Every structure is written in C-alpha cells, then in structure tokens.
Coordinates of C-alpha atoms and ligand atoms in Angstrom, one line a residue:
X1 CA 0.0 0.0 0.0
X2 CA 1.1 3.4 -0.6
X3 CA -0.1 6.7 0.5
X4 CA 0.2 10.0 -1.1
X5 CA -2.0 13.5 -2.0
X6 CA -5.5 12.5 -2.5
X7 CA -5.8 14.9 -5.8
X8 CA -9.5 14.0 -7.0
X9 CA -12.0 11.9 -4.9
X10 CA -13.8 8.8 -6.4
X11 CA -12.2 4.7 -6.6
X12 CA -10.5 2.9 -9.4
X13 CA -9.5 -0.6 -9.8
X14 CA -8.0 -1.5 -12.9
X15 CA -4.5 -2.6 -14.7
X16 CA -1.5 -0.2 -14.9
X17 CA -0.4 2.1 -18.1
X18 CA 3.3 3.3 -17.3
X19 CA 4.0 6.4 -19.1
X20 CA 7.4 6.9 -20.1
X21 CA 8.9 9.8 -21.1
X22 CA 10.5 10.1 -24.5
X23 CA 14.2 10.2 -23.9
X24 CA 15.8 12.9 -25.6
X25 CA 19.6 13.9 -25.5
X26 CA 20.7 17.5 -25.7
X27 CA 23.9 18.7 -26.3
X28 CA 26.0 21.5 -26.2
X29 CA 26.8 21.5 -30.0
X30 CA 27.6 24.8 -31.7
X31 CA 25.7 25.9 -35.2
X32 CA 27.1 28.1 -37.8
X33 CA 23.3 28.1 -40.2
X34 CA 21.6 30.5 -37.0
X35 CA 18.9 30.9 -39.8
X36 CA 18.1 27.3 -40.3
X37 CA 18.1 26.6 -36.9
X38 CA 15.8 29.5 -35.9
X39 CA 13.3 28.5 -38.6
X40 CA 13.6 24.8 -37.1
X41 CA 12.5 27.1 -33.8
X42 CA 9.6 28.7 -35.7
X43 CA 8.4 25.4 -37.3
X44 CA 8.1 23.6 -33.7
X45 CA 6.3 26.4 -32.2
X46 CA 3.8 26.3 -34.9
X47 CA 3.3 22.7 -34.7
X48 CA 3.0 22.9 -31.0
X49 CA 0.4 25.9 -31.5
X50 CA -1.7 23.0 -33.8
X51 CA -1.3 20.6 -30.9
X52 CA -2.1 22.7 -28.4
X53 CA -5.4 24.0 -30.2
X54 CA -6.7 20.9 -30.9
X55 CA -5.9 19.6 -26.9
X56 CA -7.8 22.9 -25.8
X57 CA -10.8 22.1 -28.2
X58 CA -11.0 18.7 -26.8
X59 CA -10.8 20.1 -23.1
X60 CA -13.5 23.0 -23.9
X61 CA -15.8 20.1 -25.1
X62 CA -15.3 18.2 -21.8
X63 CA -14.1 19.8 -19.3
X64 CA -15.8 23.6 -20.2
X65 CA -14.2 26.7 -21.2
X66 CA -12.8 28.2 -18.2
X67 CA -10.9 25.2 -17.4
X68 CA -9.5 24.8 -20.3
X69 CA -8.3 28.3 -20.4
X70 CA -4.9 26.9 -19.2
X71 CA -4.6 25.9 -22.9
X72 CA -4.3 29.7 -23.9
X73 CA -2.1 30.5 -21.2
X74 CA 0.4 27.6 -23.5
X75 CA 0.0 29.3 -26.4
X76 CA 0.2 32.7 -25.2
X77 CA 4.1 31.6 -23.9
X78 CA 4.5 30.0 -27.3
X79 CA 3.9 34.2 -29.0
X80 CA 6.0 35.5 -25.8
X81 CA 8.9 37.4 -26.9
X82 CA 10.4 37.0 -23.7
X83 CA 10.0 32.9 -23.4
X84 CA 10.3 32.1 -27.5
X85 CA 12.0 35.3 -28.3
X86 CA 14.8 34.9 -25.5
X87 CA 15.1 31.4 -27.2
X88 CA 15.8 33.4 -30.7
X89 CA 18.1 35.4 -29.0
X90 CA 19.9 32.6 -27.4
X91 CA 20.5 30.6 -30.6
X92 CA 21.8 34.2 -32.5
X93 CA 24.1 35.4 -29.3
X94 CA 25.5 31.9 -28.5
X95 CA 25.2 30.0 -32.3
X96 CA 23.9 27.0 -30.1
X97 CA 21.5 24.4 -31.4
X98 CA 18.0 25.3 -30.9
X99 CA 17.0 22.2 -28.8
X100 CA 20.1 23.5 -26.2
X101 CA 18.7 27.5 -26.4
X102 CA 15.0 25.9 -25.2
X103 CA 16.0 23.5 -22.7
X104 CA 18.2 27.0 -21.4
X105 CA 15.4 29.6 -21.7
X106 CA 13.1 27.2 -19.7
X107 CA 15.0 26.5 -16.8
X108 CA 15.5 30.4 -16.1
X109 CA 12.6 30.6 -16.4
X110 CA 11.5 27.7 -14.4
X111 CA 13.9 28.9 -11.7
X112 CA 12.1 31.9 -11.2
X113 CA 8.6 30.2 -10.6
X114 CA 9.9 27.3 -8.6
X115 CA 11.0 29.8 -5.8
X116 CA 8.2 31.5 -5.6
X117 CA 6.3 31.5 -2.1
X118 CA 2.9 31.1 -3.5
X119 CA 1.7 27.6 -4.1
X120 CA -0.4 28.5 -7.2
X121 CA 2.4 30.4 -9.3
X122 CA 5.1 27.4 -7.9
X123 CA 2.3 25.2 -9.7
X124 CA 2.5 27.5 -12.9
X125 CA 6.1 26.3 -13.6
X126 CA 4.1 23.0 -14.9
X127 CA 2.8 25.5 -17.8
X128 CA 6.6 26.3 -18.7
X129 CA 7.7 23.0 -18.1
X130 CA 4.6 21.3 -20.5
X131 CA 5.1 23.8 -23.3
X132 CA 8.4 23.6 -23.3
X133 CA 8.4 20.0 -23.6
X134 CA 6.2 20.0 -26.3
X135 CA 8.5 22.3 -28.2
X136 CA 12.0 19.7 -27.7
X137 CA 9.7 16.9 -28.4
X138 CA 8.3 18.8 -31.9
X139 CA 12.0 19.3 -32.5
X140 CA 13.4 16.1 -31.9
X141 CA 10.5 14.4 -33.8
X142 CA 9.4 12.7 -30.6
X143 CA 5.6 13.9 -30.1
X144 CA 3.7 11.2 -29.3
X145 CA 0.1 10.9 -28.2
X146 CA -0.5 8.8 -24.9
X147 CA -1.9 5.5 -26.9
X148 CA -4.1 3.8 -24.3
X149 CA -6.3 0.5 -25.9
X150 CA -7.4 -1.2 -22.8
X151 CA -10.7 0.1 -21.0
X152 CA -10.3 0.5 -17.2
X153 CA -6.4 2.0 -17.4
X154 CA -4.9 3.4 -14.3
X155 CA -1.8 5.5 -16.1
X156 CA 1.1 5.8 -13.7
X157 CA 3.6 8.7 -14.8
X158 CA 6.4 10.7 -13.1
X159 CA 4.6 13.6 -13.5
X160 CA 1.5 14.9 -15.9
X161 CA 1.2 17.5 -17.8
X162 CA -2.1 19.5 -18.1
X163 CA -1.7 18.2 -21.8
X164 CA -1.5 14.8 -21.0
X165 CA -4.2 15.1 -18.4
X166 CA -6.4 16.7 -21.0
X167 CA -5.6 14.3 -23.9
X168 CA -6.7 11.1 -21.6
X169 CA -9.2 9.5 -22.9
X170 CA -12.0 9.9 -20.4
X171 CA -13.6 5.7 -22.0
X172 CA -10.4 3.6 -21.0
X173 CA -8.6 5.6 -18.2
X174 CA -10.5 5.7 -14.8
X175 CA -7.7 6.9 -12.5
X176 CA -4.1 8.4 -12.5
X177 CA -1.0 8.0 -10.0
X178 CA 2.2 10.3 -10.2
X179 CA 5.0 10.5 -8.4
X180 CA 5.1 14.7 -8.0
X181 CA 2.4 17.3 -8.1
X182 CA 0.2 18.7 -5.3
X183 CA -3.5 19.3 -4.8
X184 CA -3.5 22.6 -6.6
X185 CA -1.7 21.1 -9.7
X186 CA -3.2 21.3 -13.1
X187 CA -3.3 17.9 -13.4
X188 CA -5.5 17.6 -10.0
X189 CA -7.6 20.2 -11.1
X190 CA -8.5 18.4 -14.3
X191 CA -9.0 15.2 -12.5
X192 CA -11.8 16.6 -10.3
X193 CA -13.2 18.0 -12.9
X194 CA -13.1 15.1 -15.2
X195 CA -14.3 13.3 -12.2
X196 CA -11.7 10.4 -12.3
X197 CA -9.7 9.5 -9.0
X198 CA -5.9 10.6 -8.9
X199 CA -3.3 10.5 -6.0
X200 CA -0.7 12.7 -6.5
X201 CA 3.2 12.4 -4.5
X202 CA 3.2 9.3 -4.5
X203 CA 7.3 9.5 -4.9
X204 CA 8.2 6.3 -6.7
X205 CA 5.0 5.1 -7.8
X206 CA 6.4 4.4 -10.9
X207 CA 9.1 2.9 -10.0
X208 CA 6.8 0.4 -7.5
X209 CA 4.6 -0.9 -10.4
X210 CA 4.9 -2.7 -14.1
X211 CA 2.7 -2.7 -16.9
X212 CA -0.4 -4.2 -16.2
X213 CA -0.5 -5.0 -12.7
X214 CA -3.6 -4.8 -11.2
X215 CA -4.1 -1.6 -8.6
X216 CA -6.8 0.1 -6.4
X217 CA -6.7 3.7 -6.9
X218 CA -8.9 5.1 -3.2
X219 CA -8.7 8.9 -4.2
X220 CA -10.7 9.5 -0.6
X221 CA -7.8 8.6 1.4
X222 CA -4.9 9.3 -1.1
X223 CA -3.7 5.5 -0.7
X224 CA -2.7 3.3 -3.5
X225 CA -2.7 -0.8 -3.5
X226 CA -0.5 -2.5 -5.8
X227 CA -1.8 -6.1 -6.8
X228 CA -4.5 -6.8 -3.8
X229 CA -5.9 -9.7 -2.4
X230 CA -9.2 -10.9 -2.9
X231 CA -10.9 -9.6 0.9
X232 CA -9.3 -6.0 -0.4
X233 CA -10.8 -6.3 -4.0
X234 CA -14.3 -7.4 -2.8
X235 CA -13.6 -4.5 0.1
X236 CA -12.8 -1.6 -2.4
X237 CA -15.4 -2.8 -4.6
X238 CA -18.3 -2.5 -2.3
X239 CA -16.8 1.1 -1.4
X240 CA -16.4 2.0 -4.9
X241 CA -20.2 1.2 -5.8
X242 CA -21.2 2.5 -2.8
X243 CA -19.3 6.1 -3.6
X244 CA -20.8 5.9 -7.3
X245 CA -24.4 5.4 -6.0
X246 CA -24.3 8.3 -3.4
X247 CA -22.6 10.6 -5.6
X248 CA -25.2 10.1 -8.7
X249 CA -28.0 10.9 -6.0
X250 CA -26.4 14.2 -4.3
X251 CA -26.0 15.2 -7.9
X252 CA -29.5 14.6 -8.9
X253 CA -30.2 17.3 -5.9
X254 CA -28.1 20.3 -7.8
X255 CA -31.1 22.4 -9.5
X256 CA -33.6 21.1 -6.9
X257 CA -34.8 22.9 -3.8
X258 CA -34.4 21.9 -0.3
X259 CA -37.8 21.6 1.1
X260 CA -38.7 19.5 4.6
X261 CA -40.9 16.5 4.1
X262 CA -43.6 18.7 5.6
X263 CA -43.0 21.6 2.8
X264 CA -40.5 24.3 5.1
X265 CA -38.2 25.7 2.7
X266 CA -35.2 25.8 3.4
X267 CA -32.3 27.7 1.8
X268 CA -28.5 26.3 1.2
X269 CA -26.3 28.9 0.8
X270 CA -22.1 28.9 -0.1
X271 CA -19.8 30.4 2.4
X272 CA -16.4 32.0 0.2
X273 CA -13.4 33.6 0.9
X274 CA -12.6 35.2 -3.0
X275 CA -14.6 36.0 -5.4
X276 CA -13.8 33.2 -7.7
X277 CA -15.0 31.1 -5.3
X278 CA -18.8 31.4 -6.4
X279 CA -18.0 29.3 -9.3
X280 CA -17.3 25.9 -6.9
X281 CA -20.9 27.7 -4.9
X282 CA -22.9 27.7 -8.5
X283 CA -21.3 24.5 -9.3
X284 CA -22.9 22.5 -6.1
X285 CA -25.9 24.4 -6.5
X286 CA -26.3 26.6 -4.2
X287 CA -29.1 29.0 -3.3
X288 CA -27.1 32.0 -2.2
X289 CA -24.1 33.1 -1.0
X290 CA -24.2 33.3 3.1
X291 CA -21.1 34.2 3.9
X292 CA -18.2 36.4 2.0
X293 CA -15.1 36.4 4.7
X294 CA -13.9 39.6 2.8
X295 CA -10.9 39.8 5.1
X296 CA -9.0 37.5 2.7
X297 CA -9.2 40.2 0.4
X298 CA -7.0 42.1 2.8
X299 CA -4.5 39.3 3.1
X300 CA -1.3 38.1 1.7
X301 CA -0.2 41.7 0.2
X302 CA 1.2 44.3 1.5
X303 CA -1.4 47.4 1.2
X304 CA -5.2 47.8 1.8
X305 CA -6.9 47.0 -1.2
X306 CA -8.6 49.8 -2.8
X307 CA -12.5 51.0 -3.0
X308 CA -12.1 50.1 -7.1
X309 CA -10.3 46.3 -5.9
X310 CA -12.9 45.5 -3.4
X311 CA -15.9 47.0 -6.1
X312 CA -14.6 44.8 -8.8
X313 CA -14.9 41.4 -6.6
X314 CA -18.5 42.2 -5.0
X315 CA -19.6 42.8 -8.6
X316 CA -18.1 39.6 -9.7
X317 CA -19.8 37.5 -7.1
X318 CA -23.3 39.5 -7.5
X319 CA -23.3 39.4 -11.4
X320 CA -22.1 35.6 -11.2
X321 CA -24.6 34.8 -8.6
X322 CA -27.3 36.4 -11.4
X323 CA -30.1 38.0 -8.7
X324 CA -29.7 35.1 -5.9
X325 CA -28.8 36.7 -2.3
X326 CA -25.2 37.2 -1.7
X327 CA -24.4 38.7 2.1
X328 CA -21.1 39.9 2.6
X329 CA -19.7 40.5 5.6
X330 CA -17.2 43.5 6.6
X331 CA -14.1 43.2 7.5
X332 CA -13.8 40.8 10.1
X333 CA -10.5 41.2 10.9
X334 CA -7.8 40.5 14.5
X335 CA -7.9 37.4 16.7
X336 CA -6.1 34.9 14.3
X337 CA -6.2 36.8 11.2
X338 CA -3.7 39.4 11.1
X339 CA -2.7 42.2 8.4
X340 CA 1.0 42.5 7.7
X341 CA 0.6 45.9 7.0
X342 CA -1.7 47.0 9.6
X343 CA -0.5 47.3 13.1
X344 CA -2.6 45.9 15.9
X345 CA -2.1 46.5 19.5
X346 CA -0.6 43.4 21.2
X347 CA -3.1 41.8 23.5
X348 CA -3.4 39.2 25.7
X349 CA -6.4 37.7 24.6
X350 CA -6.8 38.8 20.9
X351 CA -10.4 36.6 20.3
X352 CA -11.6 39.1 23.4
X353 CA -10.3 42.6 21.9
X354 CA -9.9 44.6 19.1
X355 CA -11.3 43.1 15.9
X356 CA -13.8 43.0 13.6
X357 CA -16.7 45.8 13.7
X358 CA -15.0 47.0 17.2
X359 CA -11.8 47.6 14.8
X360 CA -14.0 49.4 11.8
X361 CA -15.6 51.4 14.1
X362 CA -12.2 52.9 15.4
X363 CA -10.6 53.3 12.0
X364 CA -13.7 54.3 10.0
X365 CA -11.1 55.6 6.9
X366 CA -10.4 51.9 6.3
X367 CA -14.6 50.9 6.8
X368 CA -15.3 53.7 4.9
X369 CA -13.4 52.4 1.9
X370 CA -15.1 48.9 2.2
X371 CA -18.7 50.3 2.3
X372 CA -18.6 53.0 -0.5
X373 CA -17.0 49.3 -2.6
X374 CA -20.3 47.4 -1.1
X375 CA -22.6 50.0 -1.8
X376 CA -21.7 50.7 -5.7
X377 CA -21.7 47.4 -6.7
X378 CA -25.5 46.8 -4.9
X379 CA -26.6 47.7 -8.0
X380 CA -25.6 44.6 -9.8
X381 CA -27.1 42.0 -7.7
X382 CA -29.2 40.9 -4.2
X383 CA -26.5 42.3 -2.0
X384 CA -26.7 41.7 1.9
X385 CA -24.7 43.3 4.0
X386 CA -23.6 42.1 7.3
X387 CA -21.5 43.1 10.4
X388 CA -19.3 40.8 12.2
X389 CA -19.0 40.6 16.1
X390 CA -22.1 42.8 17.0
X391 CA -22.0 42.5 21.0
X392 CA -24.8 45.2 21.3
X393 CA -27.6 47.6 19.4
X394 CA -25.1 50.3 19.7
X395 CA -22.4 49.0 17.3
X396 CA -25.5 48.1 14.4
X397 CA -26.8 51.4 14.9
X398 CA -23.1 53.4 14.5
X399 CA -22.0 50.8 11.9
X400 CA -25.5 52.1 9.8
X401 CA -24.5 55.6 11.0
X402 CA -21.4 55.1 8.2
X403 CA -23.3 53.2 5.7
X404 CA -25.4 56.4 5.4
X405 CA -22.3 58.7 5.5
X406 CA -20.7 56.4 2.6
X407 CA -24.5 56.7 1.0
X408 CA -24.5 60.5 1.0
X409 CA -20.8 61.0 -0.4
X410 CA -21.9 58.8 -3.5
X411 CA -24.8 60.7 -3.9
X412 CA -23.1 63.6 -3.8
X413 CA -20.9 62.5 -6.0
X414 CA -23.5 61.5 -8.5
X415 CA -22.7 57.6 -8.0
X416 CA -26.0 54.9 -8.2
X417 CA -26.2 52.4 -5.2
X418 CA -29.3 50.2 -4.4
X419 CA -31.7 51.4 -1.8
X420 CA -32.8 47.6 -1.4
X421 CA -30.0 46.4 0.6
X422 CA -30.6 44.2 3.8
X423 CA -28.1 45.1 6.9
X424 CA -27.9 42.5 9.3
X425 CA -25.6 41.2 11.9
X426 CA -24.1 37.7 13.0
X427 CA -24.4 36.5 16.1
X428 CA -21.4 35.5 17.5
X429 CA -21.3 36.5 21.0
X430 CA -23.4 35.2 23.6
X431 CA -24.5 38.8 24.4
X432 CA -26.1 39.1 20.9
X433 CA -27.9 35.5 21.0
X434 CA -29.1 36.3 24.7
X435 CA -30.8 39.9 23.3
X436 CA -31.7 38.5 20.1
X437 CA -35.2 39.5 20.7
X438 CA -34.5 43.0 20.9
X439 CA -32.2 43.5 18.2
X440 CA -33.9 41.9 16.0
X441 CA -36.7 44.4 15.5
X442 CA -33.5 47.2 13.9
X443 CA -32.0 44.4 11.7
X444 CA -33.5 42.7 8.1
X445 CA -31.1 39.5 9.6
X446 CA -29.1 37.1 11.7
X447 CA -26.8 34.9 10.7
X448 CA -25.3 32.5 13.4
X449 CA -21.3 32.2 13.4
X450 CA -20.9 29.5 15.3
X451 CA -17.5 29.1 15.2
X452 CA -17.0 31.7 17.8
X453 CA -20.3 31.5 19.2
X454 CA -19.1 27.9 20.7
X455 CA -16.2 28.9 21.6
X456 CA -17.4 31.8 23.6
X457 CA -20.0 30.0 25.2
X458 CA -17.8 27.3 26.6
X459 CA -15.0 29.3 26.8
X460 CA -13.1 27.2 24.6
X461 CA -10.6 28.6 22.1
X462 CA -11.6 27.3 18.8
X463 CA -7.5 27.3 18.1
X464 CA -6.4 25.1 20.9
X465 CA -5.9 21.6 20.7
X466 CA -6.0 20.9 24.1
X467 CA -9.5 22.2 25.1
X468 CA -10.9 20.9 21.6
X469 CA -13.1 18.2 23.6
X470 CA -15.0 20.9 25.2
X471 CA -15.6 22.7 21.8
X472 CA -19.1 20.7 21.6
X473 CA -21.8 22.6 18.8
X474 CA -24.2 20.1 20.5
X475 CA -23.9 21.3 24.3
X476 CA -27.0 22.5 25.4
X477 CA -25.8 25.8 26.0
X478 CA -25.2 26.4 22.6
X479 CA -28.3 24.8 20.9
X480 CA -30.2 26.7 24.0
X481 CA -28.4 30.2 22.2
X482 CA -28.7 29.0 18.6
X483 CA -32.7 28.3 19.1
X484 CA -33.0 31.8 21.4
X485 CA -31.5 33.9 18.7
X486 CA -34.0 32.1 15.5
X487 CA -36.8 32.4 17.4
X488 CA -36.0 35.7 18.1
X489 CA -35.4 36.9 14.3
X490 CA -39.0 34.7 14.3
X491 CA -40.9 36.7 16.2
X492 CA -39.9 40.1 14.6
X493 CA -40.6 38.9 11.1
X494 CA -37.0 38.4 10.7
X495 CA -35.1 35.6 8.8
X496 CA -32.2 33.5 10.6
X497 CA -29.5 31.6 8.6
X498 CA -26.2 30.0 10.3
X499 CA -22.5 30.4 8.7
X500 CA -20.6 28.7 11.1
X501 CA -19.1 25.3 10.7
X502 CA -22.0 23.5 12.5
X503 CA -24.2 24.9 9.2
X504 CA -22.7 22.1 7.1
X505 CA -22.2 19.5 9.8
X506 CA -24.3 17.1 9.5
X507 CA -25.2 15.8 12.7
X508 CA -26.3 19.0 13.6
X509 CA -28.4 20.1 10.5
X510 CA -31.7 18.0 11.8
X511 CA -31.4 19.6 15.0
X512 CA -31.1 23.0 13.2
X513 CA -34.1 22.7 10.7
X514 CA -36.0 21.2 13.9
X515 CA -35.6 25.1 15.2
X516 CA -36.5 26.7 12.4
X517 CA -33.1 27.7 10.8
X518 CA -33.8 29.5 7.1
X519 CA -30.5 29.3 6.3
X520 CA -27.8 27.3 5.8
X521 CA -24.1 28.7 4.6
X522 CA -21.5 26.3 4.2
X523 CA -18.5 25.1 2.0
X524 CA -19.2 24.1 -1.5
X525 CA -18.4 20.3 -1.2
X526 CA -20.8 20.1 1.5
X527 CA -23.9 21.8 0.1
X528 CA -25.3 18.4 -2.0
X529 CA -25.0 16.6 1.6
X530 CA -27.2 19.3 3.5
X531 CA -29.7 18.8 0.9
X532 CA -30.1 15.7 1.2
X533 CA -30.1 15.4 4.7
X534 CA -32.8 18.4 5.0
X535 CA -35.2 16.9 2.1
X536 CA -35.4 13.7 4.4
X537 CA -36.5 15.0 7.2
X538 CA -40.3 15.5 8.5
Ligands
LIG1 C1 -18.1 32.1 12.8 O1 -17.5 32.7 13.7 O2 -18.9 31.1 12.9 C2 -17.9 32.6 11.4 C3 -18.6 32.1 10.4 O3 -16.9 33.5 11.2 P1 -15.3 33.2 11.2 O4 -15.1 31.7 11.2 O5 -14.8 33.8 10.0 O6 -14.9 33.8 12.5
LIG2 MG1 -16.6 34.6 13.6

C-alpha cells in the first residue's frame, strides 16, 4: 500500500499504463546556419500551436471553457517574446543548437517560478515545463500521443502535464497516479473535474509498479494498493459502488430545492473567501451566498486594497450569482487573522479585543473604503450586508450611521447604489444570541457564526488543541443560544441563517431545521449533503 495527496476523490480498480517519457539527449553543439536553426524554432512552435489547439478544443468540449483556459495560457508563452523570443536570441548570441537554447530559456525561467512562495504560481512552472516540452519533443521528432487501448487503465507517470491530463481519454482511463504534483496542480484540477480519481506524491510510484498490474486507486484517502488480495478487492469494490451510488443521487439534488418533508423551505447557501470562489458555490448548486469572509481580500499583500479592488470582486460575485442573495460580511479582521501591514495593539487575549466591527468602528477611513465598494456594486445583484462581532444595538446602529455617511458621499458625487440592501448582523457573542429578541426588531437578519459562538460559550478557544473536547456545537448551552437567537429573528418577522461550521455538519443540520433555521451557509463540497439530509426530514 502506498499513501500519497488525495488529488480528486472517487475509486479505481483497474491494470497499470506506465507512461514513459521520451528520452531525448541534448547537447552542447555549436551551429554556424543561425537561420536554419531558428526556422527549425519557428516550425516547432507552430506545430505545437496545432497541438495545443486541438488539446484545448478537446478540453473545452469536456471539461468547459474556463478550465480549459490553461490551454491559452500555452499558447500565449508559445507568442511570448520573452520565453520564444529569449530562445531566438539565445541561438543568434550563443550560435547553439536550438534544442540547447530551449531547454536553457526554460529553466531560467522555471527557476524563477519554482522559488516562488505562492503555491499556485510554484504550480504554474508545470505550464513552462509542459510547453516547453512540447517544443524539444516537436524538434526532436518525438511527439507522441499517450496511446491507451485497454478500458479500465490506471496511467502511472512521473509527473502529468495538463496536456497529457487533457488528452486522456475519459472511455479507457478511470484513474491516474504520479509521483510529483500537489493538490493545486493542473493535473489535479483536471481530475476533479473530469471526475476520475488521482493521487498525487506518490514519490516512486512508478518505480513500485509494471505494466499491467492490477491496482486500487482510493482517491478519498490518497492511498494506493499495488496487486491486492481478494478480501481487499471485494472491500474496495463495495466502497467503490457504494461512492458511485451516493454521488449520482447528491447530484441529482443540484437544481432542486431543499424543502422539509412537511413543505418548510429551506435555503442552502455557499460560504467563500474570494470572489472566484462562487464558481465551486454555483457548481454544487447553491441557493445564495451566506457568507463572503472579505478579510481574505486584505491578506497576503502588502497594502489595503482599494475601493475600485474591493468593487470589482463584489460585482463579480453578484453578477455571477445572477439575482440570488449574496451577504457579505465587513471586515472581520484581529484574533487569528492578522494584516502585515496594519498594526494591531498586542493583547493578551486577541479573540476578546480589538477586531472586527470593534476595529472598523475605530478606524472608520479603512470601513469607509469597504462600504462606499459594497454600496456601488449593490446595484448589480441581491447584496446583503452584514457586520461581524455585534455585541450590542449600539455598534449596528453606529455601523449604519457610516453606511449612510458612505451613502451620501456617493450621492453627492453622482454615483448609483441600491436602496434595497438588507443590513444584518451575525451573532457570534453570547450577548447578541441572549438579546436576540430585541435587536432583532433594527436588523433585516441574523446569521449565526458558530464558530466563535461555541467557543465563547464554553470558553473554549476554537485554536487550541487541548481544550478541543469541550468545543461541543451540541452542548445544550449552545443549541439553547442557537434556538434563542432564530426564534428571536421569528418573532420580529426576521429571517435566521447560520455560517458557522456547524451549518454544514451534519449531525447538527436536523437539529437545526428542527428550530426553524432559514439558512444554511456552508463550503461548496458540503452543500449536495445538507440537501439531502434536509429533504429527508419530516
Ligand atoms: C463564525 O464565527 O462562525 C464565522 C462564520 O466566522 P469566522 O469563522 O470567520 O470567525
Ligand atoms: Mg466569527
């Protein structure tokens, strides 16, 4: 057994399909003809432009258009004069055969990616890698298509390219194993989206398996079994039919509306941290967004982002989200999410002090940037606003106080915002769950954030290890506050939804719908679950 990244969830049991990289030998040689061997350069780039087309056609038709985008990020490095024109330049300044100037060009440029901090752009040295590849192979006259025959193929590589993960055929291969790569690779991406089951860093796979030998890909747990025995087969088999029949019925619940068995509707929301993150929401088909953490917006840079940053990703999630509610909450920033570039008082305990709306509040020139974003892009979508950390009435009613500052500034300045906006709060402290009653009647909504509602409660520190056994959603303390702050909303003609982790968990969802909870906001890959588990129940 081996155990590596699980890359793309689902189980496999087939025969293996080593892919073996073409060998190719490159030299040092000098050239005198530089023309003929730049014109060898131009022909491979244009055959690898054909290639490449035809792979991102094929991708477009099954795994859709933005996915297959990648494919244009290829050919846009094949027409850039600093990747394919430094290779030019390389074969005029040095006279050095052309295969030698590509292999050089690409690992400066390689260099430079691979030591980047950010995962994602470490990842985008596969691009470089891939297309320049394609470009030795093209020279070399060693292109070859991955030729799979047998149905129920488990390829094993060293590594795959977003080509070769794009070019699979989707009939005969139903898993894929390599030794390198990491959950945000291309090739993972393409997996889930393909829906076939991959583990990734797996180190030597291909070194542990031949041609042919029978293998259980489990893409749940990341693990690998190389020639099994019969208890294992039968085993992985029941799992696998098992994972294949719940799957097609969550998917079957995508377009369709959670109701109760006794008719309550009840709405499942997304809860997203950037604004491309509504695509993965859309995808599991959601009803709204409940819960924008806009704070990530103000992390990993260096500077505040600007009204016209923060404008651009509301609009994106409204417009994308085409009329369906989308609350965003304010900056909800301090306790364990800090800003490089904005200092913060050291404190003993930061969970208890100044974050959040207490921290807006105090440095309205930062809120007031934020709400001015918020409020001009109302206008393309169902935008809900809401305020994190609300202890008492006071803070809605300055918080509001600024909204209609921000409101008369725009109109002052000519600019159009909507006047249908809900403002509501979440209730996250005790205090707020205790007066629900009462300030419900000045909000349009709650929305329970139970993550630091628990821990509150039970003074438990959601980040600590060692008091994680008291950090129970189901203590009666906490459903006591969680039912106490819907029925609350309730009687003020308000409507209640619930952000917090405990939204998407499921032992806890019966509970919740038991108490009348409108609203559940949760991650993407959990949303098809909640359905199911709310359409079940009486
Ligand atoms: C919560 O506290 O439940 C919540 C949703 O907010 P965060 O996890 O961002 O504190
Ligand atoms: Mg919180």
């Amino acid at each position: 057994m081996k155990k590596g990244i699980a890359a793309s969830k689902g189980y496999a049991i087939g025969h293996v399909f080593i892919k073996e990289n073409a060998e190719v030998v490159i030299t040092d040689k000098k050239i005198e003809d530089i023309k003929a061997e730049k014109e060898k350069l131009h022909k491979a780039i244009t055959e690898s432009r054909l290639q490449i087309s035809k792979i991102k056609e094929k991708a477009i038709a099954e795994i859709g258009e933005e996915k297959a985008a990648v494919f244009d990020s290829h050919i846009m490095l094949l027409d850039d004069p600093e990747f394919t024109g430094a290779m030019e330049m390389e074969i005029e300044n040095n006279s050095i055969n052309v295969e030698k100037a590509v292999e050089t060009i690409a690992h400066n440029f390689l260099a430079i990616f691979e030591s980047m901090e950010d995962e994602y752009m470490r990842e985008r040295a596969a691009d470089i890698k891939d297309v320049s590849n394609r470009i030795i192979l093209n020279l070399t006259g060693k292109m070859k298509g991955l030729d799979i025959t047998d149905n129920d193929t488990i390829v094993v590589a060293h590594d795959l390219t977003p080509s070769d993960t794009a070019q699979l055929d989707k009939d005969k291969v139903i898993a894929f194993l390599t030794n390198i790569g990491g959950r945000t690779s291309h090739s993972a991406i393409m997996a889930r989206t393909l829906e076939i089951p991959a583990v990734v860093g797996l180190n030597d796979i291909t070194d542990c398996v031949k041609n042919g030998d029978l293998a259980i890909v489990d893409g749940v747990e990341g693990v690998v079994i190389i020639d099994p025995d019969q208890a294992t087969l039968d085993e992985y088999r029941k799992r696998k039919e098992n994972y294949e029949k719940e799957m097609k019925e969550l998917k079957t619940l995508i377009s369709v509306k959670a109701h109760t068995k006794s008719g309550k509707r009840v709405e499942v929301a997304g809860n997203i941290g950037k604004a491309q993150d509504v695509h993965k929401v859309i995808e599991n088909g959601a009803d709204a967004i409940g819960l924008f953490r806009t704070e990530f917006l103000y992390m990993d840079r260096d500077n505040m982002p600007s009204e016209e940053e923060q404008f651009e990703s509301y609009k994106y999630v409204l417009e994308n989200m085409e009329g369906k509610p989308v609350v965003i909450r304010t900056l909800d920033i301090g306790g364990d999410k800090k800003l490089s570039y904005l200092p913060m008082p050291e404190e003993m305990n930061p969970f208890l002090g100044y974050r959040a709306i207490r921290l807006c509040l105090d440095r309205k020139d930062i809120f007031k940037i934020q709400l001015r974003a918020l409020l001009r892009a109302s206008i393309h979508g169902n935008l809900k606003v809401m305020f994190p950390m609300i202890s008492s009435l006071d803070e809605f009613i300055q918080a509001k106080a600024v909204v209609d500052e921000c409101k008369e500034e725009l109109r002052n300045e000519g600019i159009e915002y909507s006047e249908n906006i809900e403002f509501g709060i979440m209730v996250e402290i005790p205090a707020a769950a205790v007066c629900a009653e009462e300030l419900a009647k000045h909000v349009d909504f709650f929305s329970i954030g139970t993550n630091d509602l628990i821990q509150y409660t039970l003074a438990a520190d959601r980040m600590s290890e060692k008091v994680s056994y008291l950090y129970n959603p189901m203590h009666p303390a906490v459903l006591r506050l969680i039912k106490m702050t819907i029925e609350g909303a309730h009687k003020a003609g308000k409507w209640c939804g619930m952000c917090g982790e405990m939204a998407g968990d499921e032992n806890a969802i019966p509970t919740l719908v038991e108490y009348g909870l409108d609203e559940f906001s949760m991650s993407a890959s959990s949303i098809l679950r909640a359905k199911q588990i709310i359409i079940n129940q009486d």
